[in-house]
Structures are given as structure tokens and as C-alpha cells.
Amino acid sequence: QVAVFCEDRSPASVVGAVADLVDRADTGCQESMAGLVSDVALTLLRKEATWISAGLETASFRSDDAADAAFGQFSLKERAKIERETVNRVNGRDRSERHGGSPDGEWGPGGRGVSRGISRGATATSQSTVAVVTLILCLNGKKIAPVKDRDSLRAALLALGSDVLSTAECLMTAEVMWTPEARGDVLLPEDVTLDFPALIPL
């Protein structure tokens, strides 16, 4: 989870780049989701100058069922922090608001691919904003080192970007979230401190 500063919402910004990557990804395809996760990690690496804070939470499990349950809990915990989901694609099905879809996703056999663009209530005429990009992943046989500072975040993103592409079995399930998504919505530094207290200033 990485908080960044975006001067605008153009494709050159983190939120613009992530939204573009999600638009082109097939959440129903494991290979496409692996590519999406790797590309999001690469985008964050390229935008290191915009990093504000970051955090990493990991857990290990002996069974796929336990991992799936924990994945769902991680997802719900992050989704509970926001007001509405304006982009919601699950297993290749678009459930976004603009398509009249339900905000609740469905579990698919063998895992799922999810991308969520999250809108907040606050709006402003200025397009600059703080943004938070969240990756919730279920990895098979891979561990990511803790994030404590810029160097460890850089190492974690490099490892993640390469590991998910190394073998077809590495990435079991993935969810990509970013907030704010709707143009005009803003996330203030105090919002990040309140809603994401575990993030470490960089």
C-alpha cells in the first residue's frame, strides 16, 4: 500500500496510469492480472519522487481455504474505509457504477482478479490530490520483505513486479484498489493519516 502525491489526473500521474492499466486488463485472466500487478508495481517505481508513505502487511497459511478467507478479510477491511466504488471489475465482469453493476463482487473458482476505483465524498476544483494505491495479493510460495523505508519499498516493488511474472502458479488471487478515482474527488494528507494509520512516512 503506497500513498503518493498527484499534481493532476493525467495519464502521467499515478492514478491516471493505474486507471489506464486497469482499463486494459482482463480481470478474468490470471496472466493478465499478473501483468497488471507487475505494471502497477513498475508505475510506482517510476514515480518514486511522489511517494509519501507506505506499508506492508503479510501472513502465511497452510491451506488455500485459509488463504482465501484471509484475502477476503483484507479486502473487506480496505473497502470499509471508503464510501463507494466507482470502478468494480471482478473476474472479467464489469460491475462499475457507470455500467449499473452491483458493488459486491463474486468469488470465482481458483481465485479472482479484482480492480476497484474508489470515490470519496470530498470534491475540489483543483485536480491535485494525495492518492493511495493498494495491492491485495495471494502468492504461492513467495514472501515479500517488510517495508520500513524507501529502500525496502523499492526492493519490495521490484520483487513483487518480477515474482508475479516468474511462474503461472505464483499469483493465486489479486485485487488492485486506488483512491480517489472519480475526477474532482480529493484525498487530503489528514485523510491518509486517519484512514491508513499503519502507513510509514517515507
C-alpha positions as a Python dict, from the first residue, in 0.01 Angstrom:
ca = {
    (1, 'Q'): (0, 0, 0),
    (2, 'V'): (156, 327, -115),
    (3, 'A'): (39, 686, -69),
    (4, 'V'): (156, 926, -340),
    (5, 'F'): (106, 1288, -441),
    (6, 'C'): (-56, 1352, -779),
    (7, 'E'): (-43, 1700, -929),
    (8, 'D'): (-325, 1608, -1166),
    (9, 'R'): (-524, 1310, -1301),
    (10, 'S'): (-346, 1288, -1635),
    (11, 'P'): (-214, 955, -1767),
    (12, 'A'): (128, 1069, -1643),
    (13, 'S'): (8, 1065, -1281),
    (14, 'V'): (-6, 752, -1066),
    (15, 'V'): (-387, 745, -1051),
    (16, 'G'): (-412, 814, -1424),
    (17, 'A'): (-162, 541, -1507),
    (18, 'V'): (-327, 285, -1276),
    (19, 'A'): (-672, 362, -1418),
    (20, 'D'): (-537, 316, -1771),
    (21, 'L'): (-372, -15, -1681),
    (22, 'V'): (-694, -141, -1525),
    (23, 'D'): (-896, -38, -1831),
    (24, 'R'): (-676, -260, -2046),
    (25, 'A'): (-657, -557, -1806),
    (26, 'D'): (-875, -868, -1822),
    (27, 'T'): (-964, -947, -1460),
    (28, 'G'): (-1089, -1287, -1570),
    (29, 'C'): (-744, -1393, -1691),
    (30, 'Q'): (-470, -1489, -1445),
    (31, 'E'): (-193, -1395, -1688),
    (32, 'S'): (-348, -1053, -1747),
    (33, 'M'): (-385, -992, -1373),
    (34, 'A'): (-22, -1089, -1317),
    (35, 'G'): (74, -837, -1583),
    (36, 'L'): (-146, -574, -1417),
    (37, 'V'): (12, -627, -1075),
    (38, 'S'): (361, -611, -1227),
    (39, 'D'): (275, -296, -1424),
    (40, 'V'): (128, -124, -1117),
    (41, 'A'): (448, -205, -925),
    (42, 'L'): (652, -65, -1214),
    (43, 'T'): (438, 251, -1223),
    (44, 'L'): (501, 309, -853),
    (45, 'L'): (874, 252, -900),
    (46, 'R'): (885, 507, -1181),
    (47, 'K'): (702, 759, -961),
    (48, 'E'): (928, 727, -657),
    (49, 'A'): (955, 1106, -631),
    (50, 'T'): (582, 1118, -545),
    (51, 'W'): (595, 867, -258),
    (52, 'I'): (459, 995, 74),
    (53, 'S'): (411, 686, 288),
    (54, 'A'): (378, 310, 255),
    (55, 'G'): (303, -9, 442),
    (56, 'L'): (305, -385, 400),
    (57, 'E'): (107, -647, 591),
    (58, 'T'): (172, -1016, 530),
    (59, 'A'): (54, -1352, 661),
    (60, 'S'): (128, -1717, 581),
    (61, 'F'): (-123, -2003, 563),
    (62, 'R'): (-108, -2379, 532),
    (63, 'S'): (-415, -2420, 312),
    (64, 'D'): (-574, -2245, 14),
    (65, 'D'): (-902, -2215, 204),
    (66, 'A'): (-737, -2029, 491),
    (67, 'A'): (-556, -1802, 244),
    (68, 'D'): (-882, -1729, 59),
    (69, 'A'): (-1056, -1641, 385),
    (70, 'A'): (-777, -1407, 488),
    (71, 'F'): (-775, -1247, 143),
    (72, 'G'): (-1144, -1170, 178),
    (73, 'Q'): (-1088, -1018, 521),
    (74, 'F'): (-805, -797, 394),
    (75, 'S'): (-1025, -683, 106),
    (76, 'L'): (-1326, -602, 324),
    (77, 'K'): (-1108, -412, 571),
    (78, 'E'): (-979, -184, 296),
    (79, 'R'): (-1317, -145, 125),
    (80, 'A'): (-1478, -46, 456),
    (81, 'K'): (-1263, 270, 459),
    (82, 'I'): (-1436, 421, 158),
    (83, 'E'): (-1781, 547, 63),
    (84, 'R'): (-1845, 396, -280),
    (85, 'E'): (-1673, 202, -556),
    (86, 'T'): (-1697, 372, -894),
    (87, 'V'): (-1490, 108, -1074),
    (88, 'N'): (-1553, -254, -985),
    (89, 'R'): (-1438, -537, -1212),
    (90, 'V'): (-1439, -893, -1086),
    (91, 'N'): (-1335, -1199, -1286),
    (92, 'G'): (-1383, -1024, -1618),
    (93, 'R'): (-1727, -882, -1529),
    (94, 'D'): (-1773, -505, -1505),
    (95, 'R'): (-1986, -413, -1204),
    (96, 'S'): (-1892, -46, -1209),
    (97, 'E'): (-2145, 225, -1128),
    (98, 'R'): (-2139, 351, -1485),
    (99, 'H'): (-2248, 7, -1603),
    (100, 'G'): (-2521, -26, -1342),
    (101, 'G'): (-2342, -307, -1162),
    (102, 'S'): (-2362, -418, -804),
    (103, 'P'): (-2075, -301, -579),
    (104, 'D'): (-2031, -655, -448),
    (105, 'G'): (-1802, -892, -633),
    (106, 'E'): (-1820, -1269, -668),
    (107, 'W'): (-1564, -1532, -589),
    (108, 'G'): (-1452, -1730, -889),
    (109, 'P'): (-1311, -2083, -899),
    (110, 'G'): (-937, -2091, -838),
    (111, 'G'): (-915, -1729, -728),
    (112, 'R'): (-1023, -1398, -875),
    (113, 'G'): (-894, -1080, -1028),
    (114, 'V'): (-1041, -756, -898),
    (115, 'S'): (-983, -389, -972),
    (116, 'R'): (-1161, -119, -777),
    (117, 'G'): (-1152, 256, -828),
    (118, 'I'): (-1272, 423, -510),
    (119, 'S'): (-1450, 756, -485),
    (120, 'R'): (-1468, 973, -175),
    (121, 'G'): (-1723, 1235, -79),
    (122, 'A'): (-1495, 1540, -82),
    (123, 'T'): (-1462, 1735, -406),
    (124, 'A'): (-1248, 2025, -517),
    (125, 'T'): (-1183, 2223, -831),
    (126, 'S'): (-810, 2156, -802),
    (127, 'Q'): (-706, 1827, -957),
    (128, 'S'): (-407, 1776, -728),
    (129, 'T'): (-457, 1510, -462),
    (130, 'V'): (-294, 1255, -242),
    (131, 'A'): (-375, 904, -366),
    (132, 'V'): (-342, 558, -214),
    (133, 'V'): (-276, 251, -426),
    (134, 'T'): (-347, -83, -261),
    (135, 'L'): (-245, -430, -380),
    (136, 'I'): (-402, -727, -203),
    (137, 'L'): (-235, -1045, -324),
    (138, 'C'): (-240, -1415, -256),
    (139, 'L'): (101, -1552, -357),
    (140, 'N'): (203, -1915, -370),
    (141, 'G'): (544, -1980, -216),
    (142, 'K'): (659, -1617, -224),
    (143, 'K'): (733, -1378, 60),
    (144, 'I'): (788, -1003, 41),
    (145, 'A'): (1029, -842, 288),
    (146, 'P'): (888, -582, 531),
    (147, 'V'): (863, -220, 421),
    (148, 'K'): (1038, 20, 658),
    (149, 'D'): (1173, 297, 435),
    (150, 'R'): (1225, 397, 73),
    (151, 'D'): (1491, 135, 10),
    (152, 'S'): (1278, -150, 142),
    (153, 'L'): (972, -27, -51),
    (154, 'R'): (1177, -14, -368),
    (155, 'A'): (1303, -368, -304),
    (156, 'A'): (951, -494, -231),
    (157, 'L'): (808, -346, -551),
    (158, 'L'): (1096, -486, -757),
    (159, 'A'): (1049, -832, -607),
    (160, 'L'): (673, -819, -650),
    (161, 'G'): (689, -699, -1008),
    (162, 'S'): (916, -985, -1109),
    (163, 'D'): (779, -1263, -885),
    (164, 'V'): (421, -1248, -1017),
    (165, 'L'): (552, -1300, -1370),
    (166, 'S'): (804, -1571, -1282),
    (167, 'T'): (564, -1866, -1280),
    (168, 'A'): (198, -1911, -1367),
    (169, 'E'): (129, -2054, -1020),
    (170, 'C'): (278, -1766, -821),
    (171, 'L'): (-21, -1530, -828),
    (172, 'M'): (-331, -1707, -700),
    (173, 'T'): (-558, -1407, -641),
    (174, 'A'): (-515, -1033, -681),
    (175, 'E'): (-703, -714, -607),
    (176, 'V'): (-594, -367, -717),
    (177, 'M'): (-752, -64, -547),
    (178, 'W'): (-685, 304, -582),
    (179, 'T'): (-843, 612, -431),
    (180, 'P'): (-959, 869, -526),
    (181, 'E'): (-1089, 753, -864),
    (182, 'A'): (-1362, 999, -965),
    (183, 'R'): (-1229, 1317, -1124),
    (184, 'G'): (-1273, 1606, -882),
    (185, 'D'): (-1260, 1391, -567),
    (186, 'V'): (-961, 1457, -345),
    (187, 'L'): (-778, 1278, -68),
    (188, 'L'): (-607, 1505, 183),
    (189, 'P'): (-295, 1419, 387),
    (190, 'E'): (-506, 1416, 703),
    (191, 'D'): (-741, 1164, 538),
    (192, 'V'): (-447, 931, 481),
    (193, 'T'): (-335, 967, 841),
    (194, 'L'): (-686, 891, 966),
    (195, 'D'): (-783, 610, 729),
    (196, 'F'): (-442, 449, 679),
    (197, 'P'): (-266, 487, 1016),
    (198, 'A'): (-31, 193, 956),
    (199, 'L'): (146, 364, 665),
    (200, 'I'): (504, 468, 741),
    (201, 'P'): (616, 817, 629),
    (202, 'L'): (892, 798, 368),
}
